[in-house]
Structures are given as structure tokens and as C-alpha cells.
Tab-separated table of N, CA and C in Angstrom:
chain	number	residue	atom	x	y	z
A	1	MET	N	8.402	-9.849	-20.697
A	1	MET	CA	6.748	-9.569	-19.481
A	1	MET	C	6.232	-9.374	-21.228
A	2	THR	N	4.659	-9.380	-21.464
A	2	THR	CA	3.952	-8.585	-22.353
A	2	THR	C	3.487	-7.554	-22.575
A	3	VAL	N	3.192	-6.915	-23.376
A	3	VAL	CA	2.720	-5.705	-23.244
A	3	VAL	C	1.187	-6.096	-22.037
A	4	THR	N	0.243	-6.727	-22.008
A	4	THR	CA	-0.724	-7.117	-21.576
A	4	THR	C	-0.485	-7.287	-20.109
A	5	THR	N	0.903	-8.022	-19.578
A	5	THR	CA	1.492	-8.138	-18.039
A	5	THR	C	1.784	-6.797	-17.411
A	6	LYS	N	2.526	-5.963	-18.562
A	6	LYS	CA	3.279	-4.726	-17.690
A	6	LYS	C	1.493	-3.790	-17.148
A	7	LYS	N	0.962	-4.251	-18.466
A	7	LYS	CA	-0.122	-2.870	-17.954
A	7	LYS	C	-1.051	-3.584	-17.025
A	8	ARG	N	-1.156	-4.730	-16.710
A	8	ARG	CA	-1.890	-4.970	-15.275
A	8	ARG	C	-1.044	-4.606	-14.177
A	9	LEU	N	0.188	-5.061	-14.062
A	9	LEU	CA	1.324	-4.994	-13.280
A	9	LEU	C	1.169	-2.865	-12.882
A	10	GLU	N	1.339	-2.185	-14.073
A	10	GLU	CA	0.800	-1.084	-13.876
A	10	GLU	C	-0.156	-0.505	-13.413
A	11	GLU	N	-1.161	-1.218	-13.114
A	11	GLU	CA	-2.745	-0.671	-12.901
A	11	GLU	C	-2.737	-1.289	-11.743
A	12	VAL	N	-1.972	-2.290	-11.398
A	12	VAL	CA	-2.011	-2.507	-9.703
A	12	VAL	C	-1.165	-1.595	-9.050
A	13	ARG	N	-0.141	-1.443	-9.654
A	13	ARG	CA	0.777	-0.744	-8.947
A	13	ARG	C	0.324	0.800	-9.098
A	14	HIS	N	-0.307	1.522	-9.370
A	14	HIS	CA	-1.080	2.745	-9.523
A	14	HIS	C	-2.231	2.701	-8.398
A	15	ALA	N	-2.883	1.452	-8.430
A	15	ALA	CA	-4.031	1.489	-7.139
A	15	ALA	C	-3.583	1.133	-5.900
A	16	LEU	N	-2.376	0.954	-6.002
A	16	LEU	CA	-2.284	0.079	-4.214
A	16	LEU	C	-1.295	1.457	-3.794
A	17	LEU	N	-0.402	2.317	-5.144
A	17	LEU	CA	-0.162	3.522	-4.274
A	17	LEU	C	-1.654	4.536	-4.089
A	18	GLU	N	-2.312	4.610	-4.740
A	18	GLU	CA	-3.670	5.210	-3.771
A	18	GLU	C	-4.179	4.810	-2.809
A	19	LEU	N	-3.991	3.667	-2.497
A	19	LEU	CA	-4.372	3.013	-1.349
A	19	LEU	C	-3.287	3.351	-0.041
A	20	HIS	N	-2.054	3.205	-0.799
A	20	HIS	CA	-1.169	3.815	0.300
A	20	HIS	C	-1.200	5.024	0.605
A	21	LYS	N	-1.361	5.982	-0.548
A	21	LYS	CA	-1.602	7.386	-0.206
A	21	LYS	C	-2.735	7.526	0.914
A	22	THR	N	-3.850	6.739	1.055
A	22	THR	CA	-5.167	6.849	1.484
A	22	THR	C	-5.073	6.513	3.040
A	23	LEU	N	-3.991	5.427	3.217
A	23	LEU	CA	-3.686	4.713	4.200
A	23	LEU	C	-2.677	5.562	5.207
A	24	VAL	N	-1.833	6.503	4.681
A	24	VAL	CA	-1.058	7.374	5.455
A	24	VAL	C	-1.807	8.068	5.654
A	25	ASP	N	-2.703	9.683	4.649
A	25	ASP	CA	-3.799	10.122	5.231
A	25	ASP	C	-4.154	9.877	6.510
A	26	SER	N	-4.959	8.412	6.409
A	26	SER	CA	-5.744	7.985	7.438
A	26	SER	C	-4.909	8.079	8.582
A	27	GLU	N	-3.609	7.467	8.820
A	27	GLU	CA	-2.819	7.264	9.631
A	27	GLU	C	-2.362	8.710	10.478
A	28	ARG	N	-2.609	9.691	9.432
A	28	ARG	CA	-1.822	11.084	10.075
A	28	ARG	C	-2.960	12.034	10.689
A	29	VAL	N	-4.217	11.200	10.684
A	29	VAL	CA	-5.371	11.707	11.511
A	29	VAL	C	-5.040	11.166	12.320
A	30	THR	N	-4.925	9.735	12.404
A	30	THR	CA	-4.818	8.643	13.917
A	30	THR	C	-4.110	9.420	14.819
A	31	TYR	N	-3.127	9.699	14.111
A	31	TYR	CA	-1.609	9.771	15.226
A	31	TYR	C	-1.606	11.497	15.580
A	32	GLU	N	-2.686	12.559	14.894
A	32	GLU	CA	-2.700	13.583	15.377
A	32	GLU	C	-4.104	13.750	16.159
A	33	LYS	N	-4.705	13.206	16.243
A	33	LYS	CA	-5.696	12.692	17.606
A	33	LYS	C	-5.101	12.629	18.575
A	34	THR	N	-4.041	11.083	18.859
A	34	THR	CA	-4.030	10.547	19.615
A	34	THR	C	-2.511	11.250	20.161
A	35	VAL	N	-1.488	11.931	19.306
A	35	VAL	CA	-0.527	12.182	20.125
A	35	VAL	C	-0.508	13.383	19.867
A	36	GLY	N	-0.751	14.709	19.121
A	36	GLY	CA	-0.608	15.457	18.395
A	36	GLY	C	-0.450	16.190	16.925
A	37	LYS	N	-0.887	17.090	17.132
A	37	LYS	CA	-0.539	17.808	15.858
A	37	LYS	C	0.783	17.576	15.646
A	38	ILE	N	1.618	17.983	13.808
A	38	ILE	CA	2.125	17.201	13.046
A	38	ILE	C	2.483	19.131	12.788
A	39	GLY	N	4.027	19.058	13.446
A	39	GLY	CA	4.129	20.396	12.860
A	39	GLY	C	4.492	21.110	11.396
A	40	SER	N	5.402	20.573	10.805
A	40	SER	CA	5.838	20.342	9.249
A	40	SER	C	5.682	19.265	8.434
A	41	PRO	N	5.561	19.190	7.104
A	41	PRO	CA	5.816	18.044	6.082
A	41	PRO	C	7.396	17.508	6.425
A	42	ASN	N	8.369	18.125	6.839
A	42	ASN	CA	9.533	17.898	7.151
A	42	ASN	C	9.121	16.536	8.368
A	43	HIS	N	8.436	17.287	9.033
A	43	HIS	CA	8.647	16.417	10.210
A	43	HIS	C	7.569	14.861	10.453
A	44	PHE	N	6.606	15.395	9.481
A	44	PHE	CA	5.721	14.063	8.301
A	44	PHE	C	6.600	13.018	8.474
A	45	LEU	N	7.290	13.579	7.385
A	45	LEU	CA	8.224	12.689	6.474
A	45	LEU	C	9.567	11.769	7.407
A	46	GLN	N	9.849	12.743	8.402
A	46	GLN	CA	10.447	11.884	9.724
A	46	GLN	C	9.522	10.880	10.331
A	47	LEU	N	8.494	11.180	10.389
A	47	LEU	CA	7.491	10.513	11.401
A	47	LEU	C	7.328	9.142	10.648
A	48	LEU	N	6.957	9.418	9.079
A	48	LEU	CA	6.725	8.129	8.255
A	48	LEU	C	7.513	7.025	8.327
A	49	THR	N	9.531	7.824	8.360
A	49	THR	CA	10.230	6.792	8.029
A	49	THR	C	10.900	6.126	9.255
A	50	ASN	N	10.335	6.946	10.668
A	50	ASN	CA	11.398	6.302	11.559
A	50	ASN	C	10.378	5.900	12.765
A	51	ASP	N	9.228	6.332	12.662
A	51	ASP	CA	8.218	6.278	14.309
A	51	ASP	C	7.920	5.054	13.602
A	52	PRO	N	7.256	4.390	15.542
A	52	PRO	CA	7.130	3.257	14.927
A	52	PRO	C	5.371	2.976	14.906
A	53	TRP	N	5.233	4.206	15.397
A	53	TRP	CA	3.430	4.447	14.832
A	53	TRP	C	3.468	4.353	13.325
A	54	PHE	N	3.945	4.818	12.251
A	54	PHE	CA	3.908	4.271	10.582
A	54	PHE	C	4.942	2.916	10.557
A	55	ALA	N	5.134	2.344	11.162
A	55	ALA	CA	6.413	1.160	10.596
A	55	ALA	C	5.736	0.175	10.329
A	56	TRP	N	3.881	-0.155	10.683
A	56	TRP	CA	3.619	-1.145	9.785
A	56	TRP	C	3.187	-0.722	8.298
A	57	LEU	N	3.493	0.400	7.927
A	57	LEU	CA	3.405	0.788	6.271
A	57	LEU	C	4.564	0.198	5.839
A	58	GLN	N	5.424	-0.055	6.366
A	58	GLN	CA	7.085	-0.340	5.513
A	58	GLN	C	6.749	-1.742	4.172
A	59	PRO	N	6.137	-2.587	4.914
A	59	PRO	CA	5.533	-3.790	3.840
A	59	PRO	C	4.944	-3.332	2.664
A	60	MET	N	3.841	-2.630	2.496
A	60	MET	CA	3.408	-1.754	1.420
A	60	MET	C	4.334	-1.453	0.483
A	61	SER	N	4.851	0.189	1.599
A	61	SER	CA	5.916	0.741	0.693
A	61	SER	C	7.009	-0.080	0.119
A	62	GLN	N	7.576	-1.212	0.331
A	62	GLN	CA	8.562	-2.266	-0.255
A	62	GLN	C	7.821	-2.970	-1.687
A	63	LEU	N	6.665	-3.373	-1.283
A	63	LEU	CA	5.979	-3.759	-2.486
A	63	LEU	C	5.920	-2.881	-3.825
A	64	ILE	N	5.797	-1.462	-3.383
A	64	ILE	CA	5.496	-0.232	-4.466
A	64	ILE	C	6.800	-0.445	-5.025
A	65	VAL	N	7.864	-0.183	-4.350
A	65	VAL	CA	8.958	-0.086	-4.335
A	65	VAL	C	9.753	-1.373	-5.439
A	66	SER	N	9.456	-2.553	-5.112
A	66	SER	CA	9.383	-3.603	-5.919
A	66	SER	C	8.744	-3.853	-7.260
A	67	MET	N	7.566	-3.343	-7.254
A	67	MET	CA	6.717	-3.143	-8.270
A	67	MET	C	7.645	-1.960	-9.165
A	68	ASP	N	7.776	-0.817	-8.623
A	68	ASP	CA	8.981	0.234	-9.695
A	68	ASP	C	10.089	-0.642	-10.388
A	69	GLU	N	11.206	-1.204	-9.516
A	69	GLU	CA	11.787	-1.911	-9.656
A	69	GLU	C	11.732	-2.881	-11.203
A	70	ALA	N	10.625	-3.608	-10.905
A	70	ALA	CA	10.234	-4.613	-11.805
A	70	ALA	C	9.572	-3.696	-13.040
A	71	LEU	N	9.285	-2.922	-13.419
A	71	LEU	CA	8.791	-2.150	-14.282
A	71	LEU	C	10.190	-1.161	-14.653
A	72	GLU	N	11.011	-1.073	-14.467
A	72	GLU	CA	12.490	-0.197	-14.659
A	72	GLU	C	13.491	-1.341	-15.193
A	73	GLU	N	13.404	-2.244	-15.131
A	73	GLU	CA	13.633	-3.490	-15.398
A	73	GLU	C	14.856	-2.995	-16.756
A	74	LYS	N	15.878	-3.277	-17.347
A	74	LYS	CA	16.155	-3.472	-18.710
A	74	LYS	C	15.780	-5.054	-19.250
A	75	GLU	N	15.975	-5.533	-18.498
A	75	GLU	CA	15.857	-7.189	-18.899
A	75	GLU	C	14.383	-7.337	-18.426
A	76	PRO	N	13.330	-7.270	-19.550
A	76	PRO	CA	11.735	-7.496	-18.970
A	76	PRO	C	11.736	-8.679	-17.864
A	77	LEU	N	10.963	-9.126	-17.108
A	77	LEU	CA	10.032	-9.535	-15.957
A	77	LEU	C	9.555	-10.519	-17.199
A	78	THR	N	9.389	-12.121	-16.745
A	78	THR	CA	8.383	-13.036	-16.626
A	78	THR	C	7.317	-12.736	-16.645
A	79	ASP	N	6.352	-13.659	-17.315
A	79	ASP	CA	4.903	-13.481	-16.679
A	79	ASP	C	4.659	-13.904	-15.387
A	80	ALA	N	5.483	-14.831	-15.003
A	80	ALA	CA	5.172	-15.690	-13.858
A	80	ALA	C	5.203	-14.578	-13.290
A	81	ALA	N	6.720	-13.402	-12.920
A	81	ALA	CA	7.599	-12.904	-12.297
A	81	ALA	C	6.315	-11.670	-11.982
A	82	VAL	N	5.773	-11.326	-12.405
A	82	VAL	CA	4.876	-10.136	-12.671
A	82	VAL	C	3.721	-10.478	-11.793
A	83	GLU	N	3.143	-12.115	-12.589
A	83	GLU	CA	1.896	-12.527	-11.472
A	83	GLU	C	2.541	-12.786	-10.063
A	84	ALA	N	3.307	-13.017	-9.616
A	84	ALA	CA	4.099	-13.302	-8.284
A	84	ALA	C	4.080	-12.283	-7.229
A	85	GLU	N	4.368	-10.859	-7.873
A	85	GLU	CA	4.349	-9.637	-7.455
A	85	GLU	C	3.263	-9.159	-6.878
A	86	ILE	N	2.056	-9.475	-8.370
A	86	ILE	CA	0.613	-9.228	-7.768
A	86	ILE	C	0.119	-10.257	-6.918
A	87	LYS	N	0.388	-11.547	-6.556
A	87	LYS	CA	0.256	-12.403	-5.754
A	87	LYS	C	0.299	-11.976	-4.337
A	88	GLN	N	1.632	-11.311	-4.778
A	88	GLN	CA	2.177	-10.607	-3.119
A	88	GLN	C	1.723	-9.276	-2.374
A	89	ALA	N	0.850	-8.366	-3.447
A	89	ALA	CA	0.202	-7.473	-2.975
A	89	ALA	C	-1.702	-8.319	-2.221
A	90	ASN	N	-1.647	-9.501	-3.418
A	90	ASN	CA	-3.075	-10.261	-2.859
A	90	ASN	C	-3.061	-10.335	-1.376
A	91	THR	N	-1.932	-11.276	-0.922
A	91	THR	CA	-1.438	-11.784	0.149
A	91	THR	C	-0.970	-10.950	1.386
A	92	LEU	N	-0.774	-9.706	0.836
A	92	LEU	CA	-0.222	-8.315	1.987
A	92	LEU	C	-1.698	-7.727	2.355
A	93	LEU	N	-2.751	-7.397	1.172
A	93	LEU	CA	-4.134	-6.713	1.470
A	93	LEU	C	-4.983	-7.878	1.981
A	94	THR	N	-4.389	-8.775	2.563
A	94	THR	CA	-5.719	-9.523	3.505
A	94	THR	C	-5.677	-9.155	4.870
A	95	PRO	N	-7.055	-8.369	5.072
A	95	PRO	CA	-7.105	-8.180	6.527
A	95	PRO	C	-6.742	-9.275	7.743
A	96	SER	N	-6.799	-8.825	8.987
A	96	SER	CA	-7.454	-9.819	9.988
A	96	SER	C	-7.178	-9.619	11.128
A	97	GLU	N	-8.444	-9.659	11.965
A	97	GLU	CA	-9.063	-8.997	13.342
A	97	GLU	C	-7.618	-9.581	14.096
A	98	ALA	N	-7.510	-10.802	14.101
A	98	ALA	CA	-6.975	-11.514	15.152
A	98	ALA	C	-5.076	-12.287	14.577
A	99	GLY	N	-5.004	-11.144	13.411
A	99	GLY	CA	-3.587	-11.183	13.300
A	99	GLY	C	-2.480	-10.292	13.966
A	100	GLU	N	-1.462	-9.750	13.155
A	100	GLU	CA	-0.474	-9.486	13.560
A	100	GLU	C	0.110	-8.202	12.659
A	101	GLY	N	1.091	-7.519	12.683
A	101	GLY	CA	1.464	-6.321	12.287
A	101	GLY	C	0.509	-5.973	10.864
A	102	PHE	N	0.994	-6.057	9.599
A	102	PHE	CA	-0.056	-5.051	8.770
A	102	PHE	C	-0.841	-5.698	8.672
A	103	SER	N	-1.519	-6.880	9.133
A	103	SER	CA	-2.675	-7.490	8.712
A	103	SER	C	-4.022	-7.143	9.657
A	104	ARG	N	-2.786	-6.438	10.999
A	104	ARG	CA	-4.136	-6.606	11.849
A	104	ARG	C	-4.302	-4.431	11.335
A	105	HIS	N	-3.101	-3.947	11.964
A	105	HIS	CA	-3.005	-2.590	11.240
A	105	HIS	C	-4.122	-2.335	10.306
A	106	TYR	N	-3.703	-3.164	9.123
A	106	TYR	CA	-4.777	-2.895	8.104
A	106	TYR	C	-6.460	-3.086	7.839
A	107	PHE	N	-6.722	-4.178	8.752
A	107	PHE	CA	-8.020	-4.226	9.056
A	107	PHE	C	-8.152	-3.042	10.514
A	108	ASP	N	-7.660	-2.803	11.176
A	108	ASP	CA	-8.553	-1.730	11.755
A	108	ASP	C	-8.400	-0.317	10.955
A	109	ALA	N	-7.345	-0.116	10.776
A	109	ALA	CA	-7.781	0.976	9.272
A	109	ALA	C	-8.875	0.878	8.404
A	110	LEU	N	-9.360	0.050	7.470
A	110	LEU	CA	-10.597	-1.040	7.199
A	110	LEU	C	-11.700	-0.367	7.793
A	111	GLN	N	-11.636	-0.583	9.334
A	111	GLN	CA	-12.670	-0.515	9.990
A	111	GLN	C	-13.012	1.487	10.486
A	112	ARG	N	-11.788	1.894	10.325
A	112	ARG	CA	-11.983	3.340	10.825
A	112	ARG	C	-12.720	4.371	9.732
A	113	ASP	N	-11.776	4.185	8.586
A	113	ASP	CA	-11.740	4.735	7.637
A	113	ASP	C	-12.725	4.511	6.308
A	114	PRO	N	-13.638	5.150	6.024
A	114	PRO	CA	-14.383	4.577	4.544
A	114	PRO	C	-13.735	5.393	3.437
A	115	ASP	N	-12.517	6.086	3.485
A	115	ASP	CA	-12.020	6.468	2.589
A	115	ASP	C	-10.926	4.794	2.243
A	116	VAL	N	-10.583	4.643	3.096
A	116	VAL	CA	-9.402	3.288	2.916
A	116	VAL	C	-10.016	2.406	1.926
A	117	VAL	N	-11.807	1.953	2.532
A	117	VAL	CA	-12.455	0.584	2.240
A	117	VAL	C	-12.906	0.998	0.801
A	118	ILE	N	-12.960	2.442	0.034
A	118	ILE	CA	-12.791	2.766	-1.018
A	118	ILE	C	-11.449	2.354	-1.771
A	119	ALA	N	-10.670	2.583	-1.115
A	119	ALA	CA	-9.282	2.907	-2.093
A	119	ALA	C	-9.051	1.377	-2.135
A	120	HIS	N	-9.396	0.069	-1.010
A	120	HIS	CA	-9.084	-1.318	-0.832
A	120	HIS	C	-9.959	-1.784	-1.778
A	121	ALA	N	-11.323	-1.405	-2.096
A	121	ALA	CA	-12.210	-1.914	-3.263
A	121	ALA	C	-11.186	-1.680	-4.540
A	122	ASP	N	-11.410	-0.484	-4.703
A	122	ASP	CA	-10.958	0.014	-5.977
A	122	ASP	C	-9.149	-1.238	-6.709
A	123	LEU	N	-8.497	-1.320	-5.236
A	123	LEU	CA	-7.538	-2.281	-5.887
A	123	LEU	C	-7.952	-3.526	-5.729
A	124	MET	N	-9.087	-4.100	-5.043
A	124	MET	CA	-9.107	-6.033	-5.068
A	124	MET	C	-10.245	-5.788	-6.631
A	125	LYS	N	-10.560	-4.282	-7.242
A	125	LYS	CA	-11.457	-4.893	-8.443
A	125	LYS	C	-10.286	-5.391	-9.759
A	126	ILE	N	-9.061	-4.234	-9.299
A	126	ILE	CA	-8.074	-4.898	-10.114
A	126	ILE	C	-7.258	-6.166	-10.115
A	127	LEU	N	-6.802	-6.123	-8.766
A	127	LEU	CA	-6.358	-7.578	-8.875
A	127	LEU	C	-7.326	-8.951	-8.831
A	128	ALA	N	-8.817	-8.746	-9.199
A	128	ALA	CA	-9.988	-9.806	-9.332
A	128	ALA	C	-9.615	-9.633	-11.452
A	129	LYS	N	-9.477	-9.112	-11.442
A	129	LYS	CA	-9.300	-9.308	-12.967
A	129	LYS	C	-8.468	-10.420	-13.704
A	130	PRO	N	-9.144	-10.824	-14.500
A	130	PRO	CA	-8.622	-12.119	-15.302
A	130	PRO	C	-6.808	-11.800	-15.956
A	131	LYS	N	-6.047	-12.273	-15.376
A	131	LYS	CA	-4.896	-12.639	-16.203
A	131	LYS	C	-4.407	-12.260	-17.955
């Protein structure tokens, strides 16, 4: 992995992490409006990891973990492997009104929360940068 490729992966990971945080915050607000107030940070963590309401965020969480592991590898990834990680991010973050799972929930989040739109746009700018 070249320095340029590593930097690109770090940029994508950082923007993906920001988007993930924004989505988690947005889902929390929606959950509390629908179900009720979340009592504590520990309760929220339990909900994030175990409640079906938040399960749709798992593919994004897994992608971030995969990028973290790639950046920490002793044997550097090839540029092609890094680009595959980035392509996976691009594919995952394609919202779909008619889709299922992540793509549908992501579409809904983009419709209801301008902060999600801004974080999405920031990530898309980074993904659109030339290699």
C-alpha cells in the first residue's frame, strides 16, 4: 500500500466514521420519539448492539472495522485491496427507496435528517476524488 493509498483509506474511514456517528445520533432521536427515552449510555450501547431497531447499521460498522484492520496490518495491503474497501463503501452507501435492509434505512435517514445529508455529501466528495 503506497502512502497515497493509505492516506486515501484513512480519509474515507474518517468520513465514514463521521457519517456512522451522525446516523447513530439520528436513529437515537427517532427511536426516542417512537419508543421512548433511552435511560443511560449503557442502555443505549445495549440497544445499538442488540436491538433490531439499530441492526441495519451493522454493515457500516463492519466496514469501518474492516478498514481499521486493513490500516493496522503488519503486511501492507495492496493498492487494489484498498480500492476494493473503498468500492465496498461506495456500494454500501447507495440509498434505495425500493431497496431492503441498509439501503432502504439509509434512504429514509437521508430523507428525514439534514445532518445525515451533509455527512453523506462529505463522504461522497472524498470517494469521488481520483485515485
